[in-house]
Short mmCIF file of C-alpha atoms in Angstrom, two decimals:
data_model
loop_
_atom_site.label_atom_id
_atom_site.label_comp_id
_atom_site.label_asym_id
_atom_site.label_seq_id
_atom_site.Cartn_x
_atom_site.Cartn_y
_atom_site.Cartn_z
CA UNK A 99 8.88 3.55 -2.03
CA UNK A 100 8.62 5.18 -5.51
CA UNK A 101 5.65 7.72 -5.42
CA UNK A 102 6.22 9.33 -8.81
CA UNK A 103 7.48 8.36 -11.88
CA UNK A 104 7.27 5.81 -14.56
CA UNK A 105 8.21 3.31 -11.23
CA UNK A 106 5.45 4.69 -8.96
CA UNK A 107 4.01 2.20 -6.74
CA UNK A 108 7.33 0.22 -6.48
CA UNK A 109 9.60 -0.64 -3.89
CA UNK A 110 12.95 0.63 -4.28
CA UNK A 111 16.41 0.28 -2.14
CA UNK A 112 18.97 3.52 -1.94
CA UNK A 113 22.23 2.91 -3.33
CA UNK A 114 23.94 5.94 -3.91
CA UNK A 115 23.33 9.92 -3.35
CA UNK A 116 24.42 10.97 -6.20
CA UNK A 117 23.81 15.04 -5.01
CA UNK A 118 21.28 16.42 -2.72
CA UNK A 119 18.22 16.29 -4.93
CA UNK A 120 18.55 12.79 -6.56
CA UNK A 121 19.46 8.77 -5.45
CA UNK A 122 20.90 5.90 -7.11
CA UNK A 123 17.80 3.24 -6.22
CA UNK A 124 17.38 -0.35 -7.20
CA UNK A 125 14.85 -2.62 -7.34
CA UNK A 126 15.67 -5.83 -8.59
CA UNK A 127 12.84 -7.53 -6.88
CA UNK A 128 10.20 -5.08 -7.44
CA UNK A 129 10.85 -4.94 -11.19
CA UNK A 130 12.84 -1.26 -10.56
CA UNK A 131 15.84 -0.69 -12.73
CA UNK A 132 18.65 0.30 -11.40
CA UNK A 133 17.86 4.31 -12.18
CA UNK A 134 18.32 8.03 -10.63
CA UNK A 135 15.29 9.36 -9.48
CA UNK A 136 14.65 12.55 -7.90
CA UNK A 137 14.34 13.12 -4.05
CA UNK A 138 10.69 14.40 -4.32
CA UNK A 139 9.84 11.12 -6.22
CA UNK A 140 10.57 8.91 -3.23
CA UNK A 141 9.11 8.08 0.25
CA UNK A 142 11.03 6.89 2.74
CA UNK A 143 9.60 3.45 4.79
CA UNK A 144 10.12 1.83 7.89
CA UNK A 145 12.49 -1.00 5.99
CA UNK A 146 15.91 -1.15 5.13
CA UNK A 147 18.10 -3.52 3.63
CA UNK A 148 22.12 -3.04 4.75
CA UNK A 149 24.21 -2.97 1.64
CA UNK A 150 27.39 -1.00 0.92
CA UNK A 151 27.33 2.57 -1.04
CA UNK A 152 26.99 1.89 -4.88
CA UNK A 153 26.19 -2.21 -3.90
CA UNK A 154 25.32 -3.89 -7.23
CA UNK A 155 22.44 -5.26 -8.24
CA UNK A 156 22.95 -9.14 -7.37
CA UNK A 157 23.89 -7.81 -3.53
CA UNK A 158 20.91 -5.82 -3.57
CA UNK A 159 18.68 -8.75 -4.64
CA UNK A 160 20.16 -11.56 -2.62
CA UNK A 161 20.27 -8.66 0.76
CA UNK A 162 16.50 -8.00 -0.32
CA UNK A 163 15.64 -11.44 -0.28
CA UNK A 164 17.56 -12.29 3.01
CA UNK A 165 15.08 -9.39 4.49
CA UNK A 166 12.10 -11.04 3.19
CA UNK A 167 11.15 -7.53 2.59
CA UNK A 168 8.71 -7.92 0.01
CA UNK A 169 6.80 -10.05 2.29
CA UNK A 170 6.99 -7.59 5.43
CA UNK A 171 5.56 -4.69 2.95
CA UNK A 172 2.68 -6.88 1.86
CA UNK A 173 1.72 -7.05 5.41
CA UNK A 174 1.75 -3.36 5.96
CA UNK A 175 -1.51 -1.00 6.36
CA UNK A 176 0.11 1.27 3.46
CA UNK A 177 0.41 -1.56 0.80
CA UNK A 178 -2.77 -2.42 2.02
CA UNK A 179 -4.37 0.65 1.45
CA UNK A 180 -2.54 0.67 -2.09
CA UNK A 181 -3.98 -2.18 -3.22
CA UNK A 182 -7.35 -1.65 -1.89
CA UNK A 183 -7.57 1.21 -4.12
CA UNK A 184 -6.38 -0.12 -7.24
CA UNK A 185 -8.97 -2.78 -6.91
CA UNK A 186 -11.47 -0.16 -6.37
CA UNK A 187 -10.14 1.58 -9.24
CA UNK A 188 -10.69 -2.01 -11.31
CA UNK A 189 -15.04 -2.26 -10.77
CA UNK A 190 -17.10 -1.94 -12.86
CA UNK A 191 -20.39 0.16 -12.95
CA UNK A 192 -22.35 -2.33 -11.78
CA UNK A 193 -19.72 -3.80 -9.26
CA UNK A 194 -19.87 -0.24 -8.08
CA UNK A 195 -23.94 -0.64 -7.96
CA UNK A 196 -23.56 -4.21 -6.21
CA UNK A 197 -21.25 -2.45 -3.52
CA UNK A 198 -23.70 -0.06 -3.15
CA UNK A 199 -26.54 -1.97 -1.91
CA UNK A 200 -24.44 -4.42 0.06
CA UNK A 201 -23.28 -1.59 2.45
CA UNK A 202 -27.24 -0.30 2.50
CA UNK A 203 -28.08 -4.16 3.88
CA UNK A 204 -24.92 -3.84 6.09
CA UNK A 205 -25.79 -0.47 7.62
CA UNK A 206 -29.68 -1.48 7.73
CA UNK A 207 -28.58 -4.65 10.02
CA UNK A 208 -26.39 -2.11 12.09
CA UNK A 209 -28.91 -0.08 12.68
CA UNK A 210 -31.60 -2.05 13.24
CA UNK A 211 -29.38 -3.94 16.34
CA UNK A 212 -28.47 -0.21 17.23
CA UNK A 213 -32.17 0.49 17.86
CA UNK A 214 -32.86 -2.74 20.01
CA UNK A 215 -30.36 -2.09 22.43
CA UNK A 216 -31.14 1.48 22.48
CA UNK A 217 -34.73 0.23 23.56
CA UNK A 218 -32.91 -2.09 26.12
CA UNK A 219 -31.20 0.49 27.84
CA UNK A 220 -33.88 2.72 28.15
CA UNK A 221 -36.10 0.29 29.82
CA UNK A 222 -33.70 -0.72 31.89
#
């Protein structure tokens, strides 16, 4: 995962080290060129996709695909939380307002059933 960078946000598999600061990565599903980036710039996840040392792009795309891994990092809590937020980041002032007042009704409802069995236990 690319945290940094013109690429951040995107998947991306390591090729190459090319010294101890910076990776070879490709992405050819995640629209990542084939590029250096710097060690800092990149998170490590829970996926890998076996290719050889300096494996070309077509390998990487056809191992990537075998993987299904853009389908396994849709379905984890940290993509999830990524694109939570960019939605978030895409209301508008008054979809912020509407939000707003639907978790006031939500936590209203809570609290009300809260109260009741509150009540409930203290008479019984």
């Amino acid at each position: 995962f690319i945290a940094l960078g013109p690429h951040s946000g995107k998947l991306a598999v390591i090729v190459n080290v090319v010294d101890q600061n910076r990776l070879l990565v490709d992405g050819p599903c995640s629209g990542v060129p084939r590029v250096i980036v710097n060690l800092k710039q990149v998170q490590l996840t829970k996926f890998s996709v076996p290719v050889a040392v300096g494996a070309r792009t077509g390998v990487v795309k056809r191992k990537w695909d075998k993987e299904t891994l853009t389908e396994k990092w849709a379905e984890t809590s940290w993509a999830k939380k990524i694109e939570a937020k960019a939605k978030k980041a895409q209301l508008t002032d008054f979809d912020r307002f509407r939000l707003i007042k639907l978790k006031q009704k939500r936590r209203l409802i809570i609290n009300r059933e809260l109260k009741k069995l509150q009540k409930e236990t203290r008479k019984a």
